[in-house]
Amino acid sequence: MSKPILRGKTWYLKRRVPKRYAVVEPRSEIWESLKTDSYSVAMQKSAGVWNAYIEGWEARLAGRNGDAAERFRAAQQLAAMRGFQFLSVDKLETAPLEEILERVESAQRADGTPDEVVASAVLGTVEEPRLLLSGLIEHVETLAEHDNRYKNKEQMRLWRSPRQRAVNNLISAIGGDIAVASVGSAEARKHKKWWQARIAKEGQSADTANKDFNYMSGMLSRFYDDLDHEDPPRPYAGVSIKDRHAQPSQKREVPVAWITDKWFAPGALDGLNDEARDILLISVETGCRQNEIYNLPASAIRLDDPIPHLLIAHEASEDPDERREVKNLSSHREIPLVGVALAAAKRHPEGFPRYRNGSSYSAAVNKYMRKHELLPQGVTIGGTRHSWESRMKRAGYQTDDRGELMGHSLKGRRGRETYGDGMSLSDRLQVAQEVMLTVPDHLK
């Protein structure tokens, strides 16, 4: 770094302009007052002043040579460096005359000639990137790579599907594929009216409609955040549908008597393949979500530890087939293996490759269970999770303990932050053993 130069009583920055910036900076050398008579202060300020020049030149280069997104970001940066928020030319038309004149003046070089790149930034003539709605999913997926780094192929499919459906529904509602930047409150209202009509005529759910709105809102937020938009549009703010006729939904549990009398009966589960049967049995004594079980890698089935258990956690890998993302941070937990769950896990120490990273387990097993009258009306095999919590509740365990074992957010349950260590694995084992069902001989 060049040292400051003293002129009279004021220190100055003196640097040659790198050749890279010759196309955007007519000067070959920069002389900039550091506005101080202190050498130590001048040394501190000089690096920041020079970095500001570099940032400005880089922004100008992007404004000249970049693609649409780069030019737009560069325009925002150049405007901000001159103390202005980027405003498109149509919005600038309604700005105070004084501000418009200040913007014009800021785009002039020292010799009074206009700097075209700066002028396009402060006067809003740079067009916002024209990304169509049909390309939004692919664009957002790229922006969300860090969030989705643990997802396997099936989890990525489940991530894309509802977002693609939301985009398709919006396109249908407004009658065509338009630029993402053109989606405003009018389009969001059309989307809402389109859903209201479907709810009225087809009996669709308001919850499904609201998910559409939330997905669109999230994708638009990512789109504008990528553009460093200081005041991004929020067309879906306040857009939701309430249905006073909607019935509250709650997943029903599988009664314990059904499990012990019907599922544990000799031969009841013989029609299921070994993996499907044992995933079901593990769910009975762990309360795990089905995909938490069938996506387990061998390393997460800890049968040789002093307390055999399952480790539910993210799995990172270069291979998409080896990745695993659990639902949320609260779902990261250790689950002790007892009863039929321990016996089932011992039969599958390497996990469940037939169903890993797939989506066929639930439908196949529910179909079998209904066909053989092994489920009450309106209940699915997912009800084992809820029956396990009910068993803990009947045993006298409080909400916090049940929540930790189930992988629920304690902050959400308590309505406040949580402190201290969670339950130890030995404490979890004590709970699991207390609510454990007797293991029939044929399932040991």
PDB file of C-alpha atoms in Angstrom, residues 160-386:
ATOM      1  CA  ARG A 160     -39.225 -28.386  -5.999  1.00  0.00           C
ATOM      2  CA  SER A 161     -42.700 -29.844  -6.402  1.00  0.00           C
ATOM      3  CA  PRO A 162     -44.807 -27.440  -4.278  1.00  0.00           C
ATOM      4  CA  ARG A 163     -42.859 -24.419  -5.512  1.00  0.00           C
ATOM      5  CA  GLN A 164     -43.344 -25.442  -9.134  1.00  0.00           C
ATOM      6  CA  ARG A 165     -47.038 -25.961  -8.437  1.00  0.00           C
ATOM      7  CA  ALA A 166     -47.279 -22.472  -6.917  1.00  0.00           C
ATOM      8  CA  VAL A 167     -45.634 -20.913  -9.992  1.00  0.00           C
ATOM      9  CA  ASN A 168     -47.860 -22.883 -12.366  1.00  0.00           C
ATOM     10  CA  ASN A 169     -50.952 -21.824 -10.435  1.00  0.00           C
ATOM     11  CA  LEU A 170     -49.918 -18.162 -10.547  1.00  0.00           C
ATOM     12  CA  ILE A 171     -49.330 -18.372 -14.312  1.00  0.00           C
ATOM     13  CA  SER A 172     -52.808 -19.894 -14.705  1.00  0.00           C
ATOM     14  CA  ALA A 173     -54.348 -17.235 -12.476  1.00  0.00           C
ATOM     15  CA  ILE A 174     -52.889 -14.286 -14.399  1.00  0.00           C
ATOM     16  CA  GLY A 175     -53.239 -15.881 -17.818  1.00  0.00           C
ATOM     17  CA  GLY A 176     -49.620 -16.103 -18.923  1.00  0.00           C
ATOM     18  CA  ASP A 177     -45.902 -16.298 -18.227  1.00  0.00           C
ATOM     19  CA  ILE A 178     -44.603 -12.844 -17.266  1.00  0.00           C
ATOM     20  CA  ALA A 179     -41.371 -11.385 -15.925  1.00  0.00           C
ATOM     21  CA  VAL A 180     -40.798 -12.075 -12.231  1.00  0.00           C
ATOM     22  CA  ALA A 181     -40.136  -8.371 -11.648  1.00  0.00           C
ATOM     23  CA  SER A 182     -43.618  -7.641 -13.041  1.00  0.00           C
ATOM     24  CA  VAL A 183     -45.366  -9.634 -10.305  1.00  0.00           C
ATOM     25  CA  GLY A 184     -47.059  -7.041  -8.149  1.00  0.00           C
ATOM     26  CA  SER A 185     -49.975  -6.840  -5.754  1.00  0.00           C
ATOM     27  CA  ALA A 186     -52.457  -7.001  -8.648  1.00  0.00           C
ATOM     28  CA  GLU A 187     -51.057 -10.370  -9.736  1.00  0.00           C
ATOM     29  CA  ALA A 188     -51.045 -11.645  -6.146  1.00  0.00           C
ATOM     30  CA  ARG A 189     -54.715 -10.676  -5.793  1.00  0.00           C
ATOM     31  CA  LYS A 190     -55.555 -12.535  -9.008  1.00  0.00           C
ATOM     32  CA  HIS A 191     -53.763 -15.553  -7.564  1.00  0.00           C
ATOM     33  CA  LYS A 192     -55.912 -15.275  -4.437  1.00  0.00           C
ATOM     34  CA  LYS A 193     -59.161 -14.919  -6.411  1.00  0.00           C
ATOM     35  CA  TRP A 194     -58.196 -17.912  -8.543  1.00  0.00           C
ATOM     36  CA  TRP A 195     -57.840 -19.993  -5.381  1.00  0.00           C
ATOM     37  CA  GLN A 196     -61.061 -18.665  -3.865  1.00  0.00           C
ATOM     38  CA  ALA A 197     -62.924 -19.855  -6.957  1.00  0.00           C
ATOM     39  CA  ARG A 198     -61.358 -23.317  -6.685  1.00  0.00           C
ATOM     40  CA  ILE A 199     -62.234 -23.553  -3.004  1.00  0.00           C
ATOM     41  CA  ALA A 200     -65.840 -22.613  -3.764  1.00  0.00           C
ATOM     42  CA  LYS A 201     -66.270 -24.919  -6.772  1.00  0.00           C
ATOM     43  CA  GLU A 202     -63.913 -27.824  -6.126  1.00  0.00           C
ATOM     44  CA  GLY A 203     -63.716 -27.960  -2.351  1.00  0.00           C
ATOM     45  CA  GLN A 204     -60.000 -27.226  -2.347  1.00  0.00           C
ATOM     46  CA  SER A 205     -58.344 -26.382   0.970  1.00  0.00           C
ATOM     47  CA  ALA A 206     -57.541 -22.847   2.086  1.00  0.00           C
ATOM     48  CA  ASP A 207     -54.400 -24.275   3.690  1.00  0.00           C
ATOM     49  CA  THR A 208     -53.222 -25.469   0.275  1.00  0.00           C
ATOM     50  CA  ALA A 209     -53.848 -22.014  -1.184  1.00  0.00           C
ATOM     51  CA  ASN A 210     -51.951 -20.312   1.629  1.00  0.00           C
ATOM     52  CA  LYS A 211     -48.990 -22.623   1.047  1.00  0.00           C
ATOM     53  CA  ASP A 212     -48.982 -21.422  -2.572  1.00  0.00           C
ATOM     54  CA  PHE A 213     -48.828 -17.808  -1.403  1.00  0.00           C
ATOM     55  CA  ASN A 214     -46.056 -18.562   1.096  1.00  0.00           C
ATOM     56  CA  TYR A 215     -43.944 -20.351  -1.498  1.00  0.00           C
ATOM     57  CA  MET A 216     -44.339 -17.475  -3.962  1.00  0.00           C
ATOM     58  CA  SER A 217     -43.495 -14.941  -1.263  1.00  0.00           C
ATOM     59  CA  GLY A 218     -40.360 -16.861  -0.300  1.00  0.00           C
ATOM     60  CA  MET A 219     -39.155 -17.241  -3.879  1.00  0.00           C
ATOM     61  CA  LEU A 220     -39.720 -13.565  -4.669  1.00  0.00           C
ATOM     62  CA  SER A 221     -37.838 -12.631  -1.506  1.00  0.00           C
ATOM     63  CA  ARG A 222     -34.834 -14.695  -2.635  1.00  0.00           C
ATOM     64  CA  PHE A 223     -35.046 -13.192  -6.137  1.00  0.00           C
ATOM     65  CA  TYR A 224     -34.874  -9.611  -4.872  1.00  0.00           C
ATOM     66  CA  ASP A 225     -32.324 -10.414  -2.170  1.00  0.00           C
ATOM     67  CA  ASP A 226     -29.997 -11.713  -4.877  1.00  0.00           C
ATOM     68  CA  LEU A 227     -30.331  -8.343  -6.604  1.00  0.00           C
ATOM     69  CA  ASP A 228     -29.428  -6.536  -3.352  1.00  0.00           C
ATOM     70  CA  HIS A 229     -32.725  -4.683  -3.608  1.00  0.00           C
ATOM     71  CA  GLU A 230     -32.861  -2.292  -0.635  1.00  0.00           C
ATOM     72  CA  ASP A 231     -36.649  -1.980  -0.650  1.00  0.00           C
ATOM     73  CA  PRO A 232     -37.941  -5.096  -2.422  1.00  0.00           C
ATOM     74  CA  PRO A 233     -41.583  -5.381  -3.466  1.00  0.00           C
ATOM     75  CA  ARG A 234     -43.684  -7.640  -1.250  1.00  0.00           C
ATOM     76  CA  PRO A 235     -46.707  -8.399  -3.437  1.00  0.00           C
ATOM     77  CA  TYR A 236     -47.892 -11.271  -1.227  1.00  0.00           C
ATOM     78  CA  ALA A 237     -47.795  -9.308   2.028  1.00  0.00           C
ATOM     79  CA  GLY A 238     -51.133  -9.875   3.739  1.00  0.00           C
ATOM     80  CA  VAL A 239     -52.361 -12.270   1.041  1.00  0.00           C
ATOM     81  CA  SER A 240     -54.066 -15.255   2.646  1.00  0.00           C
ATOM     82  CA  ILE A 241     -57.410 -17.019   2.672  1.00  0.00           C
ATOM     83  CA  LYS A 242     -59.438 -17.837   5.749  1.00  0.00           C
ATOM     84  CA  ASP A 243     -62.151 -20.466   5.493  1.00  0.00           C
ATOM     85  CA  ARG A 244     -64.646 -20.369   8.344  1.00  0.00           C
ATOM     86  CA  HIS A 245     -66.041 -23.708   7.179  1.00  0.00           C
ATOM     87  CA  ALA A 246     -62.719 -25.534   7.395  1.00  0.00           C
ATOM     88  CA  GLN A 247     -62.613 -28.371   9.891  1.00  0.00           C
ATOM     89  CA  PRO A 248     -59.568 -28.482  12.180  1.00  0.00           C
ATOM     90  CA  SER A 249     -57.333 -31.361  11.151  1.00  0.00           C
ATOM     91  CA  GLN A 250     -55.414 -33.534  13.572  1.00  0.00           C
ATOM     92  CA  LYS A 251     -53.610 -36.765  12.822  1.00  0.00           C
ATOM     93  CA  ARG A 252     -55.139 -39.582  14.810  1.00  0.00           C
ATOM     94  CA  GLU A 253     -53.059 -42.054  16.754  1.00  0.00           C
ATOM     95  CA  VAL A 254     -53.019 -45.806  16.352  1.00  0.00           C
ATOM     96  CA  PRO A 255     -54.627 -47.178  19.546  1.00  0.00           C
ATOM     97  CA  VAL A 256     -52.246 -49.267  21.636  1.00  0.00           C
ATOM     98  CA  ALA A 257     -54.763 -52.113  21.645  1.00  0.00           C
ATOM     99  CA  TRP A 258     -54.650 -52.250  17.843  1.00  0.00           C
ATOM    100  CA  ILE A 259     -50.869 -52.519  17.950  1.00  0.00           C
ATOM    101  CA  THR A 260     -50.695 -55.232  20.620  1.00  0.00           C
ATOM    102  CA  ASP A 261     -53.784 -57.230  19.581  1.00  0.00           C
ATOM    103  CA  LYS A 262     -53.662 -56.919  15.791  1.00  0.00           C
ATOM    104  CA  TRP A 263     -50.167 -55.899  14.658  1.00  0.00           C
ATOM    105  CA  PHE A 264     -48.377 -58.119  17.172  1.00  0.00           C
ATOM    106  CA  ALA A 265     -50.591 -61.101  16.366  1.00  0.00           C
ATOM    107  CA  PRO A 266     -48.644 -63.998  14.803  1.00  0.00           C
ATOM    108  CA  GLY A 267     -48.687 -63.743  11.010  1.00  0.00           C
ATOM    109  CA  ALA A 268     -50.323 -60.279  10.899  1.00  0.00           C
ATOM    110  CA  LEU A 269     -47.358 -58.597   9.220  1.00  0.00           C
ATOM    111  CA  ASP A 270     -46.084 -61.582   7.243  1.00  0.00           C
ATOM    112  CA  GLY A 271     -47.343 -60.113   3.973  1.00  0.00           C
ATOM    113  CA  LEU A 272     -44.951 -57.178   4.289  1.00  0.00           C
ATOM    114  CA  ASN A 273     -41.358 -57.483   3.157  1.00  0.00           C
ATOM    115  CA  ASP A 274     -38.818 -57.579   5.986  1.00  0.00           C
ATOM    116  CA  GLU A 275     -37.723 -53.955   5.606  1.00  0.00           C
ATOM    117  CA  ALA A 276     -41.272 -52.560   5.553  1.00  0.00           C
ATOM    118  CA  ARG A 277     -42.272 -54.622   8.597  1.00  0.00           C
ATOM    119  CA  ASP A 278     -39.259 -53.561  10.644  1.00  0.00           C
ATOM    120  CA  ILE A 279     -39.506 -49.872   9.746  1.00  0.00           C
ATOM    121  CA  LEU A 280     -43.063 -50.065  11.076  1.00  0.00           C
ATOM    122  CA  LEU A 281     -41.954 -51.807  14.280  1.00  0.00           C
ATOM    123  CA  ILE A 282     -39.194 -49.266  14.898  1.00  0.00           C
ATOM    124  CA  SER A 283     -41.759 -46.472  14.577  1.00  0.00           C
ATOM    125  CA  VAL A 284     -43.898 -48.119  17.269  1.00  0.00           C
ATOM    126  CA  GLU A 285     -41.219 -47.765  19.974  1.00  0.00           C
ATOM    127  CA  THR A 286     -39.377 -44.605  18.884  1.00  0.00           C
ATOM    128  CA  GLY A 287     -42.043 -42.186  17.674  1.00  0.00           C
ATOM    129  CA  CYS A 288     -39.798 -41.382  14.711  1.00  0.00           C
ATOM    130  CA  ARG A 289     -41.164 -40.028  11.479  1.00  0.00           C
ATOM    131  CA  GLN A 290     -41.192 -42.724   8.805  1.00  0.00           C
ATOM    132  CA  ASN A 291     -38.571 -41.021   6.624  1.00  0.00           C
ATOM    133  CA  GLU A 292     -36.313 -40.545   9.654  1.00  0.00           C
ATOM    134  CA  ILE A 293     -36.176 -44.339   9.867  1.00  0.00           C
ATOM    135  CA  TYR A 294     -35.956 -45.499   6.266  1.00  0.00           C
ATOM    136  CA  ASN A 295     -33.372 -42.828   5.374  1.00  0.00           C
ATOM    137  CA  LEU A 296     -31.014 -43.920   8.165  1.00  0.00           C
ATOM    138  CA  PRO A 297     -27.446 -44.646   7.048  1.00  0.00           C
ATOM    139  CA  ALA A 298     -25.690 -47.567   8.714  1.00  0.00           C
ATOM    140  CA  SER A 299     -23.571 -45.139  10.740  1.00  0.00           C
ATOM    141  CA  ALA A 300     -26.685 -43.786  12.465  1.00  0.00           C
ATOM    142  CA  ILE A 301     -27.814 -47.191  13.759  1.00  0.00           C
ATOM    143  CA  ARG A 302     -25.699 -47.460  16.925  1.00  0.00           C
ATOM    144  CA  LEU A 303     -26.259 -51.048  18.038  1.00  0.00           C
ATOM    145  CA  ASP A 304     -22.824 -51.553  19.625  1.00  0.00           C
ATOM    146  CA  ASP A 305     -22.979 -48.533  21.928  1.00  0.00           C
ATOM    147  CA  PRO A 306     -23.630 -49.083  25.670  1.00  0.00           C
ATOM    148  CA  ILE A 307     -27.154 -47.816  24.998  1.00  0.00           C
ATOM    149  CA  PRO A 308     -28.267 -48.933  21.517  1.00  0.00           C
ATOM    150  CA  HIS A 309     -29.883 -45.998  19.752  1.00  0.00           C
ATOM    151  CA  LEU A 310     -30.638 -44.200  16.511  1.00  0.00           C
ATOM    152  CA  LEU A 311     -28.964 -40.912  15.645  1.00  0.00           C
ATOM    153  CA  ILE A 312     -31.305 -38.571  13.782  1.00  0.00           C
ATOM    154  CA  ALA A 313     -29.151 -35.856  12.196  1.00  0.00           C
ATOM    155  CA  HIS A 314     -28.127 -34.229   8.937  1.00  0.00           C
ATOM    156  CA  GLU A 315     -25.784 -36.275   6.759  1.00  0.00           C
ATOM    157  CA  ALA A 316     -23.425 -34.414   4.410  1.00  0.00           C
ATOM    158  CA  SER A 317     -21.989 -36.083   1.317  1.00  0.00           C
ATOM    159  CA  GLU A 318     -20.750 -35.325  -2.184  1.00  0.00           C
ATOM    160  CA  ASP A 319     -23.046 -38.129  -3.347  1.00  0.00           C
ATOM    161  CA  PRO A 320     -26.690 -36.907  -3.412  1.00  0.00           C
ATOM    162  CA  ASP A 321     -27.840 -40.458  -2.624  1.00  0.00           C
ATOM    163  CA  GLU A 322     -25.914 -40.416   0.652  1.00  0.00           C
ATOM    164  CA  ARG A 323     -27.202 -37.092   1.941  1.00  0.00           C
ATOM    165  CA  ARG A 324     -29.926 -36.766   4.533  1.00  0.00           C
ATOM    166  CA  GLU A 325     -31.708 -33.703   5.820  1.00  0.00           C
ATOM    167  CA  VAL A 326     -33.908 -33.980   8.879  1.00  0.00           C
ATOM    168  CA  LYS A 327     -36.936 -31.752   9.249  1.00  0.00           C
ATOM    169  CA  ASN A 328     -35.400 -29.051  11.457  1.00  0.00           C
ATOM    170  CA  LEU A 329     -32.796 -28.480  14.165  1.00  0.00           C
ATOM    171  CA  SER A 330     -35.190 -29.623  16.887  1.00  0.00           C
ATOM    172  CA  SER A 331     -35.438 -32.990  15.137  1.00  0.00           C
ATOM    173  CA  HIS A 332     -31.728 -33.699  15.719  1.00  0.00           C
ATOM    174  CA  ARG A 333     -31.792 -36.239  18.530  1.00  0.00           C
ATOM    175  CA  GLU A 334     -30.747 -39.619  19.881  1.00  0.00           C
ATOM    176  CA  ILE A 335     -33.504 -42.210  20.229  1.00  0.00           C
ATOM    177  CA  PRO A 336     -32.864 -45.269  22.441  1.00  0.00           C
ATOM    178  CA  LEU A 337     -33.838 -48.618  20.958  1.00  0.00           C
ATOM    179  CA  VAL A 338     -36.031 -50.846  23.104  1.00  0.00           C
ATOM    180  CA  GLY A 339     -38.567 -53.627  22.607  1.00  0.00           C
ATOM    181  CA  VAL A 340     -39.650 -54.465  19.069  1.00  0.00           C
ATOM    182  CA  ALA A 341     -37.621 -51.492  17.771  1.00  0.00           C
ATOM    183  CA  LEU A 342     -34.350 -52.914  19.100  1.00  0.00           C
ATOM    184  CA  ALA A 343     -35.124 -56.350  17.679  1.00  0.00           C
ATOM    185  CA  ALA A 344     -36.014 -54.842  14.294  1.00  0.00           C
ATOM    186  CA  ALA A 345     -32.871 -52.694  14.168  1.00  0.00           C
ATOM    187  CA  LYS A 346     -30.695 -55.729  14.912  1.00  0.00           C
ATOM    188  CA  ARG A 347     -32.158 -57.397  11.836  1.00  0.00           C
ATOM    189  CA  HIS A 348     -31.138 -54.374   9.715  1.00  0.00           C
ATOM    190  CA  PRO A 349     -27.828 -52.987  11.001  1.00  0.00           C
ATOM    191  CA  GLU A 350     -27.114 -51.502   7.547  1.00  0.00           C
ATOM    192  CA  GLY A 351     -30.449 -49.712   7.344  1.00  0.00           C
ATOM    193  CA  PHE A 352     -33.177 -49.996   4.740  1.00  0.00           C
ATOM    194  CA  PRO A 353     -31.774 -49.677   1.202  1.00  0.00           C
ATOM    195  CA  ARG A 354     -35.059 -50.692  -0.424  1.00  0.00           C
ATOM    196  CA  TYR A 355     -36.759 -47.504   0.782  1.00  0.00           C
ATOM    197  CA  ARG A 356     -33.825 -45.157   1.402  1.00  0.00           C
ATOM    198  CA  ASN A 357     -34.188 -41.855  -0.481  1.00  0.00           C
ATOM    199  CA  GLY A 358     -37.504 -43.005  -1.905  1.00  0.00           C
ATOM    200  CA  SER A 359     -41.183 -42.209  -1.420  1.00  0.00           C
ATOM    201  CA  SER A 360     -42.972 -45.550  -1.790  1.00  0.00           C
ATOM    202  CA  TYR A 361     -42.935 -46.782   1.805  1.00  0.00           C
ATOM    203  CA  SER A 362     -45.965 -45.020   3.255  1.00  0.00           C
ATOM    204  CA  ALA A 363     -48.383 -45.781   0.417  1.00  0.00           C
ATOM    205  CA  ALA A 364     -47.346 -49.433   0.193  1.00  0.00           C
ATOM    206  CA  VAL A 365     -47.636 -50.148   3.914  1.00  0.00           C
ATOM    207  CA  ASN A 366     -50.867 -48.188   4.403  1.00  0.00           C
ATOM    208  CA  LYS A 367     -52.397 -50.123   1.498  1.00  0.00           C
ATOM    209  CA  TYR A 368     -51.414 -53.442   3.050  1.00  0.00           C
ATOM    210  CA  MET A 369     -52.641 -52.463   6.508  1.00  0.00           C
ATOM    211  CA  ARG A 370     -56.030 -51.308   5.216  1.00  0.00           C
ATOM    212  CA  LYS A 371     -56.463 -54.367   3.018  1.00  0.00           C
ATOM    213  CA  HIS A 372     -55.931 -56.603   6.038  1.00  0.00           C
ATOM    214  CA  GLU A 373     -58.038 -54.432   8.382  1.00  0.00           C
ATOM    215  CA  LEU A 374     -55.064 -53.544  10.547  1.00  0.00           C
ATOM    216  CA  LEU A 375     -55.901 -49.818  10.776  1.00  0.00           C
ATOM    217  CA  PRO A 376     -58.936 -48.091  12.293  1.00  0.00           C
ATOM    218  CA  GLN A 377     -61.002 -45.942   9.942  1.00  0.00           C
ATOM    219  CA  GLY A 378     -59.288 -42.630   9.180  1.00  0.00           C
ATOM    220  CA  VAL A 379     -55.965 -43.631  10.746  1.00  0.00           C
ATOM    221  CA  THR A 380     -52.641 -44.115   8.956  1.00  0.00           C
ATOM    222  CA  ILE A 381     -49.403 -45.764  10.023  1.00  0.00           C
ATOM    223  CA  GLY A 382     -48.096 -42.264  10.772  1.00  0.00           C
ATOM    224  CA  GLY A 383     -50.306 -42.475  13.849  1.00  0.00           C
ATOM    225  CA  THR A 384     -47.657 -44.577  15.612  1.00  0.00           C
ATOM    226  CA  ARG A 385     -45.779 -41.342  16.305  1.00  0.00           C
ATOM    227  CA  HIS A 386     -48.772 -39.844  18.068  1.00  0.00           C
TER     228      HIS A 386
END
